[in-house]
mmCIF file of C-alpha atoms and ligand atoms in Angstrom:
data_model
loop_
_atom_site.group_PDB
_atom_site.id
_atom_site.type_symbol
_atom_site.label_atom_id
_atom_site.label_comp_id
_atom_site.label_asym_id
_atom_site.label_seq_id
_atom_site.Cartn_x
_atom_site.Cartn_y
_atom_site.Cartn_z
ATOM 1 C CA MET F 1 15.882 -21.261 -2.786
ATOM 2 C CA LYS F 2 14.568 -24.102 -4.319
ATOM 3 C CA ILE F 3 10.743 -23.313 -5.428
ATOM 4 C CA GLU F 4 9.245 -26.683 -3.753
ATOM 5 C CA ARG F 5 5.671 -25.560 -3.535
ATOM 6 C CA LEU F 6 3.696 -22.695 -4.404
ATOM 7 C CA THR F 7 0.117 -21.925 -2.258
ATOM 8 C CA PHE F 8 -2.369 -19.306 -3.202
ATOM 9 C CA ILE F 9 -4.940 -18.435 -0.811
ATOM 10 C CA ARG F 10 -7.524 -16.474 -1.536
ATOM 11 C CA ILE F 11 -9.147 -15.139 1.631
ATOM 12 C CA ARG F 12 -12.013 -12.349 2.614
ATOM 13 C CA MET F 13 -11.845 -10.609 6.141
ATOM 14 C CA PRO F 14 -14.380 -8.088 7.762
ATOM 15 C CA LEU F 15 -13.211 -4.926 7.634
ATOM 16 C CA VAL F 16 -14.581 -2.667 10.949
ATOM 17 C CA ALA F 17 -15.947 -0.365 9.196
ATOM 18 C CA PRO F 18 -16.884 0.197 5.247
ATOM 19 C CA PHE F 19 -14.214 2.101 3.783
ATOM 20 C CA GLU F 20 -15.511 4.891 1.360
ATOM 21 C CA THR F 21 -13.152 6.289 -1.534
ATOM 22 C CA SER F 22 -14.128 7.751 -5.098
ATOM 23 C CA PHE F 23 -14.212 4.954 -6.401
ATOM 24 C CA GLY F 24 -16.227 2.663 -4.382
ATOM 25 C CA VAL F 25 -17.107 0.580 -1.043
ATOM 26 C CA THR F 26 -15.324 -1.596 0.700
ATOM 27 C CA SER F 27 -16.330 -3.234 3.644
ATOM 28 C CA ASP F 28 -14.593 -7.064 2.852
ATOM 29 C CA ARG F 29 -10.820 -7.374 1.901
ATOM 30 C CA ASP F 30 -10.430 -9.765 -0.677
ATOM 31 C CA CYS F 31 -7.010 -10.863 -1.258
ATOM 32 C CA ILE F 32 -4.439 -13.749 -2.433
ATOM 33 C CA LEU F 33 -1.895 -14.478 0.285
ATOM 34 C CA VAL F 34 1.102 -16.344 -1.431
ATOM 35 C CA ALA F 35 3.109 -19.452 0.737
ATOM 36 C CA ILE F 36 6.052 -20.802 -0.832
ATOM 37 C CA ASP F 37 7.865 -23.844 0.716
ATOM 38 C CA SER F 38 11.806 -24.187 0.589
ATOM 39 C CA ASP F 39 13.714 -26.304 2.198
ATOM 40 C CA GLY F 40 11.796 -27.014 5.306
ATOM 41 C CA LEU F 41 10.270 -23.038 5.443
ATOM 42 C CA THR F 42 7.283 -21.319 4.039
ATOM 43 C CA GLY F 43 7.567 -17.726 3.277
ATOM 44 C CA TYR F 44 4.518 -15.636 2.914
ATOM 45 C CA GLY F 45 3.149 -12.887 0.745
ATOM 46 C CA GLU F 46 -0.169 -10.519 0.052
ATOM 47 C CA CYS F 47 -0.964 -9.582 -3.432
ATOM 48 C CA VAL F 48 -3.038 -6.400 -2.660
ATOM 49 C CA ALA F 49 -5.756 -6.869 -5.161
ATOM 50 C CA GLU F 50 -8.905 -6.181 -4.537
ATOM 51 C CA LYS F 51 -12.643 -7.932 -5.177
ATOM 52 C CA ASP F 52 -13.880 -4.696 -7.820
ATOM 53 C CA PRO F 53 -10.995 -3.300 -10.143
ATOM 54 C CA GLY F 54 -11.619 0.124 -9.107
ATOM 55 C CA TYR F 55 -7.686 1.080 -7.335
ATOM 56 C CA SER F 56 -6.265 -0.875 -10.181
ATOM 57 C CA TYR F 57 -6.967 -2.556 -13.362
ATOM 58 C CA GLU F 58 -6.119 -6.001 -11.468
ATOM 59 C CA THR F 59 -8.470 -7.902 -9.314
ATOM 60 C CA THR F 60 -8.523 -10.456 -6.512
ATOM 61 C CA GLY F 61 -9.170 -12.310 -10.121
ATOM 62 C CA THR F 62 -7.434 -11.410 -12.663
ATOM 63 C CA ALA F 63 -3.957 -11.910 -10.225
ATOM 64 C CA TRP F 64 -5.117 -15.590 -9.699
ATOM 65 C CA HIS F 65 -4.839 -16.020 -12.736
ATOM 66 C CA VAL F 66 -1.600 -14.691 -13.547
ATOM 67 C CA LEU F 67 -0.163 -15.652 -10.578
ATOM 68 C CA LYS F 68 -1.817 -19.247 -11.798
ATOM 69 C CA ASP F 69 -1.106 -19.382 -15.033
ATOM 70 C CA PHE F 70 2.662 -17.698 -15.715
ATOM 71 C CA ILE F 71 4.156 -16.685 -12.249
ATOM 72 C CA ALA F 72 4.540 -20.167 -10.984
ATOM 73 C CA PRO F 73 5.572 -21.823 -13.733
ATOM 74 C CA ALA F 74 7.951 -19.473 -14.503
ATOM 75 C CA LEU F 75 9.243 -20.050 -10.178
ATOM 76 C CA LEU F 76 8.074 -23.896 -9.789
ATOM 77 C CA GLY F 77 11.045 -26.421 -9.106
ATOM 78 C CA GLN F 78 13.958 -23.035 -10.055
ATOM 79 C CA GLU F 79 16.225 -22.402 -7.978
ATOM 80 C CA LEU F 80 16.074 -18.407 -7.073
ATOM 81 C CA ALA F 81 19.101 -16.331 -5.899
ATOM 82 C CA ASP F 82 17.119 -13.334 -4.691
ATOM 83 C CA ALA F 83 14.545 -10.646 -5.442
ATOM 84 C CA ALA F 84 16.146 -9.261 -8.445
ATOM 85 C CA ASP F 85 16.581 -13.151 -9.869
ATOM 86 C CA TYR F 86 12.765 -13.146 -9.631
ATOM 87 C CA GLN F 87 11.908 -9.781 -11.566
ATOM 88 C CA ARG F 88 14.637 -11.400 -14.442
ATOM 89 C CA ARG F 89 12.213 -14.802 -14.363
ATOM 90 C CA VAL F 90 8.788 -12.358 -14.401
ATOM 91 C CA GLU F 91 10.016 -9.331 -16.369
ATOM 92 C CA SER F 92 7.695 -11.070 -19.711
ATOM 93 C CA ILE F 93 4.635 -11.002 -18.313
ATOM 94 C CA ARG F 94 3.545 -7.362 -19.079
ATOM 95 C CA GLY F 95 1.203 -5.696 -15.935
ATOM 96 C CA HIS F 96 -0.502 -7.036 -13.178
ATOM 97 C CA PRO F 97 2.326 -5.889 -10.453
ATOM 98 C CA LEU F 98 0.184 -6.738 -7.788
ATOM 99 C CA ALA F 99 0.251 -9.950 -8.409
ATOM 100 C CA LYS F 100 4.399 -10.451 -8.748
ATOM 101 C CA ALA F 101 4.905 -8.240 -5.510
ATOM 102 C CA GLY F 102 2.239 -10.571 -3.867
ATOM 103 C CA VAL F 103 5.269 -13.641 -4.862
ATOM 104 C CA GLU F 104 8.390 -11.695 -4.162
ATOM 105 C CA MET F 105 7.164 -10.383 -0.672
ATOM 106 C CA ALA F 106 6.538 -13.734 0.140
ATOM 107 C CA LEU F 107 10.298 -14.481 -1.003
ATOM 108 C CA TRP F 108 12.112 -11.583 1.371
ATOM 109 C CA ASP F 109 10.138 -13.265 3.880
ATOM 110 C CA LEU F 110 12.086 -16.668 3.411
ATOM 111 C CA LEU F 111 14.927 -15.419 2.867
ATOM 112 C CA GLY F 112 14.983 -13.671 5.792
ATOM 113 C CA LYS F 113 13.892 -17.102 7.582
ATOM 114 C CA ARG F 114 17.068 -18.805 6.262
ATOM 115 C CA GLU F 115 19.844 -16.264 6.602
ATOM 116 C CA GLY F 116 18.127 -14.977 10.204
ATOM 117 C CA ARG F 117 17.612 -11.566 9.122
ATOM 118 C CA SER F 118 14.985 -8.912 9.579
ATOM 119 C CA LEU F 119 13.281 -7.781 6.138
ATOM 120 C CA LYS F 120 14.239 -3.756 7.912
ATOM 121 C CA ASP F 121 17.645 -5.259 8.135
ATOM 122 C CA LEU F 122 17.365 -7.013 4.151
ATOM 123 C CA LEU F 123 16.305 -4.058 3.030
ATOM 124 C CA GLY F 124 18.780 -1.307 4.853
ATOM 125 C CA GLY F 125 15.750 0.323 7.190
ATOM 126 C CA VAL F 126 16.810 2.582 9.454
ATOM 127 C CA ARG F 127 14.225 3.133 12.121
ATOM 128 C CA SER F 128 13.166 1.128 14.871
ATOM 129 C CA ARG F 129 9.561 2.442 14.444
ATOM 130 C CA VAL F 130 7.724 4.269 12.031
ATOM 131 C CA GLU F 131 5.436 7.034 11.840
ATOM 132 C CA VAL F 132 2.246 6.892 10.725
ATOM 133 C CA GLY F 133 -1.292 8.006 9.811
ATOM 134 C CA VAL F 134 -4.864 6.750 9.109
ATOM 135 C CA SER F 135 -6.392 7.545 6.169
ATOM 136 C CA VAL F 136 -10.778 7.981 6.756
ATOM 137 C CA GLY F 137 -12.929 7.671 4.378
ATOM 138 C CA LEU F 138 -15.979 9.242 3.174
ATOM 139 C CA GLN F 139 -18.866 9.812 5.746
ATOM 140 C CA VAL F 140 -22.470 10.411 5.738
ATOM 141 C CA SER F 141 -21.732 14.316 6.059
ATOM 142 C CA PRO F 142 -18.492 16.733 6.686
ATOM 143 C CA GLN F 143 -19.701 16.260 10.320
ATOM 144 C CA ALA F 144 -19.647 12.511 10.668
ATOM 145 C CA LEU F 145 -16.164 13.347 9.104
ATOM 146 C CA VAL F 146 -15.111 15.477 12.057
ATOM 147 C CA GLU F 147 -16.079 13.057 15.024
ATOM 148 C CA ARG F 148 -14.585 9.901 13.035
ATOM 149 C CA VAL F 149 -12.003 12.687 12.864
ATOM 150 C CA ALA F 150 -11.343 13.251 16.866
ATOM 151 C CA SER F 151 -12.190 9.873 17.552
ATOM 152 C CA TYR F 152 -8.703 8.653 15.190
ATOM 153 C CA LEU F 153 -7.231 11.615 17.463
ATOM 154 C CA GLU F 154 -7.894 10.226 20.646
ATOM 155 C CA ASP F 155 -6.589 7.314 19.508
ATOM 156 C CA GLY F 156 -3.698 8.687 19.099
ATOM 157 C CA TYR F 157 -3.171 9.013 15.478
ATOM 158 C CA ARG F 158 -0.948 12.649 14.404
ATOM 159 C CA ARG F 159 -1.719 12.301 11.004
ATOM 160 C CA ILE F 160 -5.087 12.349 9.575
ATOM 161 C CA LYS F 161 -5.799 11.332 5.666
ATOM 162 C CA ILE F 162 -9.193 11.781 4.130
ATOM 163 C CA LYS F 163 -11.082 11.174 0.836
ATOM 164 C CA ILE F 164 -11.908 13.388 -1.305
ATOM 165 C CA LYS F 165 -14.594 12.814 -4.842
ATOM 166 C CA PRO F 166 -16.066 15.844 -6.876
ATOM 167 C CA GLY F 167 -18.804 17.567 -4.795
ATOM 168 C CA ARG F 168 -17.463 16.707 -1.363
ATOM 169 C CA ASP F 169 -14.064 18.180 -0.974
ATOM 170 C CA VAL F 170 -13.549 21.187 -0.066
ATOM 171 C CA LEU F 171 -16.657 21.596 2.729
ATOM 172 C CA ASP F 172 -15.205 18.308 3.671
ATOM 173 C CA ALA F 173 -11.736 19.278 4.725
ATOM 174 C CA ALA F 174 -12.287 22.821 5.931
ATOM 175 C CA ALA F 175 -14.667 21.399 8.646
ATOM 176 C CA VAL F 176 -11.314 19.442 9.650
ATOM 177 C CA ARG F 177 -9.364 21.954 9.531
ATOM 178 C CA LYS F 178 -11.662 24.705 11.494
ATOM 179 C CA ALA F 179 -12.250 21.457 14.346
ATOM 180 C CA PHE F 180 -8.417 21.059 14.529
ATOM 181 C CA ALA F 181 -6.537 23.560 13.222
ATOM 182 C CA GLU F 182 -3.400 21.907 14.215
ATOM 183 C CA ILE F 183 -3.560 18.929 13.561
ATOM 184 C CA ARG F 184 -0.906 17.080 9.859
ATOM 185 C CA LEU F 185 -4.006 16.751 7.865
ATOM 186 C CA GLN F 186 -3.973 15.632 3.696
ATOM 187 C CA VAL F 187 -6.431 14.393 1.314
ATOM 188 C CA ASP F 188 -7.390 11.586 -1.322
ATOM 189 C CA ALA F 189 -9.380 12.627 -4.470
ATOM 190 C CA ASN F 190 -7.857 8.756 -6.214
ATOM 191 C CA SER F 191 -8.378 10.069 -9.360
ATOM 192 C CA ALA F 192 -11.532 11.255 -8.833
ATOM 193 C CA TYR F 193 -11.153 14.868 -11.497
ATOM 194 C CA THR F 194 -10.001 16.264 -14.936
ATOM 195 C CA LEU F 195 -7.660 18.720 -15.124
ATOM 196 C CA ASP F 196 -10.856 21.626 -15.599
ATOM 197 C CA ALA F 197 -12.958 19.858 -12.494
ATOM 198 C CA ALA F 198 -9.429 20.514 -10.383
ATOM 199 C CA GLY F 199 -10.464 24.762 -10.616
ATOM 200 C CA ALA F 200 -12.821 23.075 -7.667
ATOM 201 C CA LEU F 201 -9.748 21.890 -5.674
ATOM 202 C CA ALA F 202 -8.124 25.479 -5.421
ATOM 203 C CA PRO F 203 -9.724 26.769 -2.122
ATOM 204 C CA LEU F 204 -7.605 23.446 -0.406
ATOM 205 C CA ASP F 205 -4.714 25.896 -1.342
ATOM 206 C CA GLU F 206 -5.934 28.265 2.228
ATOM 207 C CA LEU F 207 -5.761 24.822 4.193
ATOM 208 C CA ALA F 208 -2.419 23.969 4.941
ATOM 209 C CA LEU F 209 -2.927 20.288 3.781
ATOM 210 C CA LEU F 210 0.710 18.212 3.967
ATOM 211 C CA LEU F 211 -0.152 16.881 -0.025
ATOM 212 C CA ILE F 212 -3.263 17.032 -2.458
ATOM 213 C CA GLU F 213 -3.253 12.741 -3.534
ATOM 214 C CA GLN F 214 -3.666 11.596 -7.036
ATOM 215 C CA PRO F 215 -6.082 14.394 -7.898
ATOM 216 C CA LEU F 216 -6.401 13.287 -12.194
ATOM 217 C CA ALA F 217 -5.978 9.887 -13.887
ATOM 218 C CA GLU F 218 -3.685 7.488 -13.155
ATOM 219 C CA ASP F 219 -2.210 7.233 -16.757
ATOM 220 C CA ASP F 220 -2.047 11.308 -16.661
ATOM 221 C CA LEU F 221 1.798 12.304 -15.019
ATOM 222 C CA TRP F 222 1.362 15.633 -17.441
ATOM 223 C CA ASP F 223 -2.240 16.673 -16.641
ATOM 224 C CA HIS F 224 -0.756 17.151 -12.913
ATOM 225 C CA SER F 225 2.197 18.366 -14.011
ATOM 226 C CA ARG F 226 -0.123 21.558 -15.578
ATOM 227 C CA LEU F 227 -2.530 21.903 -11.960
ATOM 228 C CA GLN F 228 0.663 21.451 -10.071
ATOM 229 C CA GLY F 229 1.532 24.837 -11.284
ATOM 230 C CA ARG F 230 -1.543 26.140 -10.129
ATOM 231 C CA LEU F 231 -1.729 25.029 -6.675
ATOM 232 C CA ARG F 232 0.524 26.252 -4.224
ATOM 233 C CA THR F 233 -0.598 22.648 -1.889
ATOM 234 C CA PRO F 234 2.215 20.116 -2.789
ATOM 235 C CA LEU F 235 0.786 17.252 -5.465
ATOM 236 C CA CYS F 236 1.741 13.565 -4.169
ATOM 237 C CA LEU F 237 1.029 10.998 -6.824
ATOM 238 C CA ASP F 238 -0.159 7.379 -6.206
ATOM 239 C CA GLU F 239 -1.845 5.148 -8.907
ATOM 240 C CA SER F 240 0.296 7.388 -11.320
ATOM 241 C CA ILE F 241 3.631 5.718 -10.191
ATOM 242 C CA LEU F 242 4.672 2.328 -11.353
ATOM 243 C CA SER F 243 7.687 2.349 -11.537
ATOM 244 C CA ALA F 244 10.896 4.116 -11.181
ATOM 245 C CA ARG F 245 10.591 5.280 -14.531
ATOM 246 C CA HIS F 246 6.770 6.942 -14.260
ATOM 247 C CA ALA F 247 9.112 8.504 -10.475
ATOM 248 C CA ARG F 248 11.435 9.781 -12.893
ATOM 249 C CA ALA F 249 9.123 11.439 -15.094
ATOM 250 C CA ALA F 250 6.797 12.567 -12.895
ATOM 251 C CA ILE F 251 10.506 14.050 -11.191
ATOM 252 C CA GLU F 252 11.491 15.528 -13.966
ATOM 253 C CA MET F 253 8.300 17.041 -15.214
ATOM 254 C CA GLY F 254 7.202 19.103 -11.604
ATOM 255 C CA ALA F 255 4.486 16.490 -11.647
ATOM 256 C CA CYS F 256 4.256 16.096 -7.972
ATOM 257 C CA ARG F 257 6.387 17.058 -5.084
ATOM 258 C CA ILE F 258 5.845 14.294 -2.901
ATOM 259 C CA ILE F 259 5.330 9.815 -3.766
ATOM 260 C CA ASN F 260 3.163 7.778 -2.350
ATOM 261 C CA ILE F 261 4.811 4.309 -2.201
ATOM 262 C CA LYS F 262 3.353 1.237 -2.181
ATOM 263 C CA ALA F 263 5.529 -2.498 -3.249
ATOM 264 C CA GLY F 264 1.792 -3.933 -4.118
ATOM 265 C CA ARG F 265 1.714 -0.815 -7.067
ATOM 266 C CA VAL F 266 4.883 -0.613 -8.195
ATOM 267 C CA GLY F 267 5.669 -4.562 -8.472
ATOM 268 C CA GLY F 268 7.425 -5.592 -5.484
ATOM 269 C CA LEU F 269 9.713 -4.574 -2.483
ATOM 270 C CA SER F 270 13.183 -4.498 -4.613
ATOM 271 C CA GLN F 271 11.022 -1.497 -6.993
ATOM 272 C CA ALA F 272 9.595 0.231 -4.277
ATOM 273 C CA VAL F 273 13.707 0.588 -2.608
ATOM 274 C CA ALA F 274 14.198 1.319 -6.001
ATOM 275 C CA ILE F 275 12.051 4.075 -6.252
ATOM 276 C CA HIS F 276 12.771 5.177 -2.439
ATOM 277 C CA ASP F 277 16.587 5.480 -3.790
ATOM 278 C CA LEU F 278 15.467 7.760 -6.769
ATOM 279 C CA CYS F 279 13.627 9.903 -4.475
ATOM 280 C CA ARG F 280 16.210 10.276 -1.563
ATOM 281 C CA LYS F 281 18.815 11.373 -4.910
ATOM 282 C CA ALA F 282 16.174 14.066 -6.137
ATOM 283 C CA GLY F 283 15.008 15.292 -2.678
ATOM 284 C CA MET F 284 11.763 14.080 -3.701
ATOM 285 C CA PRO F 285 9.901 12.857 0.095
ATOM 286 C CA VAL F 286 8.062 9.381 0.152
ATOM 287 C CA TRP F 287 5.673 7.788 2.420
ATOM 288 C CA CYS F 288 4.409 4.498 2.610
ATOM 289 C CA GLY F 289 0.555 3.954 0.809
ATOM 290 C CA GLY F 290 -1.434 0.994 2.715
ATOM 291 C CA MET F 291 -4.041 -1.101 0.873
ATOM 292 C CA LEU F 292 -5.732 -2.378 4.072
ATOM 293 C CA GLU F 293 -3.523 -5.357 4.269
ATOM 294 C CA THR F 294 -3.975 -7.616 7.011
ATOM 295 C CA GLY F 295 -1.000 -8.360 9.389
ATOM 296 C CA ILE F 296 1.878 -10.013 6.171
ATOM 297 C CA GLY F 297 1.356 -6.625 4.241
ATOM 298 C CA ARG F 298 1.095 -4.806 7.246
ATOM 299 C CA ALA F 299 4.725 -5.625 8.361
ATOM 300 C CA SER F 300 6.194 -5.436 4.995
ATOM 301 C CA ASN F 301 4.751 -2.007 5.087
ATOM 302 C CA LEU F 302 6.619 -1.105 8.088
ATOM 303 C CA ALA F 303 9.971 -2.718 7.157
ATOM 304 C CA LEU F 304 9.922 -0.501 4.085
ATOM 305 C CA ALA F 305 9.073 2.406 5.969
ATOM 306 C CA SER F 306 12.310 2.658 7.861
ATOM 307 C CA LEU F 307 13.886 3.493 5.047
ATOM 308 C CA PRO F 308 15.956 6.508 5.496
ATOM 309 C CA GLY F 309 14.100 8.971 2.567
ATOM 310 C CA PHE F 310 10.255 7.397 3.900
ATOM 311 C CA THR F 311 10.310 11.431 5.867
ATOM 312 C CA LEU F 312 6.509 11.323 6.043
ATOM 313 C CA PRO F 313 3.936 9.501 7.509
ATOM 314 C CA GLY F 314 3.001 6.355 5.979
ATOM 315 C CA ASP F 315 -1.181 5.457 5.768
ATOM 316 C CA ILE F 316 -0.220 2.403 8.323
ATOM 317 C CA SER F 317 -2.124 2.177 10.906
ATOM 318 C CA ALA F 318 -2.685 -0.327 13.660
ATOM 319 C CA SER F 319 -4.265 -3.695 13.270
ATOM 320 C CA ASP F 320 -7.490 -2.852 15.065
ATOM 321 C CA SER F 321 -8.596 0.124 13.089
ATOM 322 C CA TYR F 322 -9.140 -2.515 10.042
ATOM 323 C CA TYR F 323 -9.808 -6.356 11.622
ATOM 324 C CA THR F 324 -10.597 -7.533 14.488
ATOM 325 C CA GLN F 325 -9.346 -10.870 13.756
ATOM 326 C CA ASP F 326 -5.971 -11.033 11.431
ATOM 327 C CA VAL F 327 -4.623 -14.057 10.014
ATOM 328 C CA THR F 328 -1.385 -13.227 11.729
ATOM 329 C CA LEU F 329 -0.868 -13.917 15.835
ATOM 330 C CA GLU F 330 1.162 -10.495 15.846
ATOM 331 C CA ARG F 331 -1.186 -7.540 16.084
ATOM 332 C CA PHE F 332 -0.221 -3.769 15.400
ATOM 333 C CA THR F 333 -0.408 -1.427 17.759
ATOM 334 C CA LEU F 334 0.308 2.662 17.818
ATOM 335 C CA ASN F 335 2.628 3.892 20.440
ATOM 336 C CA PRO F 336 1.511 7.027 21.868
ATOM 337 C CA ASP F 337 3.946 9.190 19.568
ATOM 338 C CA SER F 338 2.044 7.787 16.321
ATOM 339 C CA THR F 339 4.358 5.664 15.830
ATOM 340 C CA ILE F 340 4.680 1.617 15.017
ATOM 341 C CA ASP F 341 7.082 -0.690 16.012
ATOM 342 C CA VAL F 342 8.818 -2.584 13.075
ATOM 343 C CA PRO F 343 9.309 -6.109 13.198
ATOM 344 C CA THR F 344 12.807 -7.679 14.529
ATOM 345 C CA ALA F 345 11.978 -10.939 14.151
ATOM 346 C CA PRO F 346 13.486 -13.244 10.514
ATOM 347 C CA GLY F 347 11.555 -12.557 7.419
ATOM 348 C CA LEU F 348 8.552 -10.608 7.626
ATOM 349 C CA GLY F 349 8.956 -11.222 11.533
ATOM 350 C CA VAL F 350 4.774 -12.434 11.520
ATOM 351 C CA SER F 351 3.439 -15.899 12.172
ATOM 352 C CA VAL F 352 0.184 -17.258 10.275
ATOM 353 C CA ASP F 353 -2.493 -18.323 12.425
ATOM 354 C CA ALA F 354 -3.831 -21.345 10.917
ATOM 355 C CA GLY F 355 -6.989 -21.877 12.248
ATOM 356 C CA GLN F 356 -7.967 -18.558 11.692
ATOM 357 C CA LEU F 357 -6.447 -18.549 8.063
ATOM 358 C CA ALA F 358 -8.689 -21.195 7.648
ATOM 359 C CA ARG F 359 -11.697 -19.549 8.760
ATOM 360 C CA VAL F 360 -11.685 -16.864 6.124
ATOM 361 C CA SER F 361 -10.583 -18.845 3.314
ATOM 362 C CA LEU F 362 -12.325 -18.668 -0.020
ATOM 363 C CA ASP F 363 -9.987 -20.853 -2.188
ATOM 364 C CA ARG F 364 -6.721 -22.700 -1.638
ATOM 365 C CA LEU F 365 -4.195 -23.684 -4.586
ATOM 366 C CA GLU F 366 -1.662 -25.589 -4.210
ATOM 367 C CA LEU F 367 1.417 -25.813 -6.995
ATOM 368 C CA VAL F 368 4.427 -28.380 -7.297
ATOM 369 C CA PRO F 369 6.950 -29.037 -9.802
ATOM 370 C CA GLU F 370 5.392 -31.667 -12.236
HETATM 371 O O1 SMG E 401 -4.189 0.581 4.548
HETATM 372 O O2 SMG E 401 -5.214 2.220 5.633
HETATM 373 C C1 SMG E 401 -5.438 1.312 4.794
HETATM 374 C C2 SMG E 401 -6.059 2.376 3.749
HETATM 375 C C3 SMG E 401 -5.051 3.626 2.823
HETATM 376 O O3 SMG E 401 -6.100 5.126 1.876
HETATM 377 C C4 SMG E 401 -5.777 4.370 1.998
HETATM 378 N N1 SMG E 401 -5.599 3.164 0.881
HETATM 379 O O4 SMG E 401 -5.660 5.371 -2.324
HETATM 380 O O5 SMG E 401 -4.142 5.415 -0.865
HETATM 381 C C5 SMG E 401 -5.088 5.055 -1.586
HETATM 382 C C6 SMG E 401 -5.826 4.393 -1.283
HETATM 383 C C7 SMG E 401 -6.106 2.501 -1.861
HETATM 384 C C8 SMG E 401 -6.974 1.546 -1.315
HETATM 385 S S1 SMG E 401 -8.414 2.108 -0.908
HETATM 386 C C9 SMG E 401 -9.415 0.092 -0.828
HETATM 387 MG MG1 MG E 402 -3.756 6.982 -2.749
#
């Protein structure tokens, strides 16, 4: 594929409701969409960096810089064979996995459109619908949280994740467990605890949780392994796993018993598949994380989650839970069995709504070979 044009579009989309985590509140989702033109076809990707460096050090600002000044010059006018070829060309750019992954997604979309194959097929997916759950942000009180969870259960979600932070952990989780004794429930701390402070999480062991996600710092596999030794509930790593090397180290160290895979966080779909393969061999269950994606990134997550090792429900909710209007013409809906269908059309299997994209665009940059 000859890279004839690269377009970066910064967008802002209002969320249906603010989403609060241990690191802050998101009311509007800022992200960068990537379009690659080649041979009369356009592939789309989504860079999941957010406006603020809360989840990751990358932001829409740093990603814009890395995309424009480093990734684009490495690609413009070049013939690219596949994702592995792309990864080799951006290897010398240290870090910035979210920026790299946005472009890789667009390449996969292009590849699929060229070959008339869905991303699910290209990646080796085996399911036509995937099990999903919903991630519920911090609410004003345990009571408000229980009400929020009740309404998601009514919508048909059969797995609930709640956000926790110091002072808002055991009571919140216990309130949800008391109200709904049987549901599949898990919690996510987004790195809000130290090993010492994590002593407060011990009572969570009595609540039959599926997992506790990322309690400690992102750069601290070792303390996670110590904490896992003290808890019966499986720890699941999100922010800590930036590469297949981290995944291997976490497995060998016993730093977790489950891994959340996000293609953005690990630098691209090809890396996500590599981690999936490694975890599958090691018998480590994985599930697909979410970054409040638009229809573009959501389609990519669904394809990824259709791989055989994704045995736990993903953070991939229906489009309605996030946006009243999306940048894709397709909207994803929840099936009665808490699944969402994996797109089957070539590439990501979605088409961009040009009018809506124009309405939410803040900035646009088109680059062609000199
Ligand atoms: O896409 O449903 C979604 C969001 C899922 O909780 C979610 N993501 O740490 O797993 C996580 C967070 C990161 C994004 S917070 C703005
Ligand atoms: Mg998480």
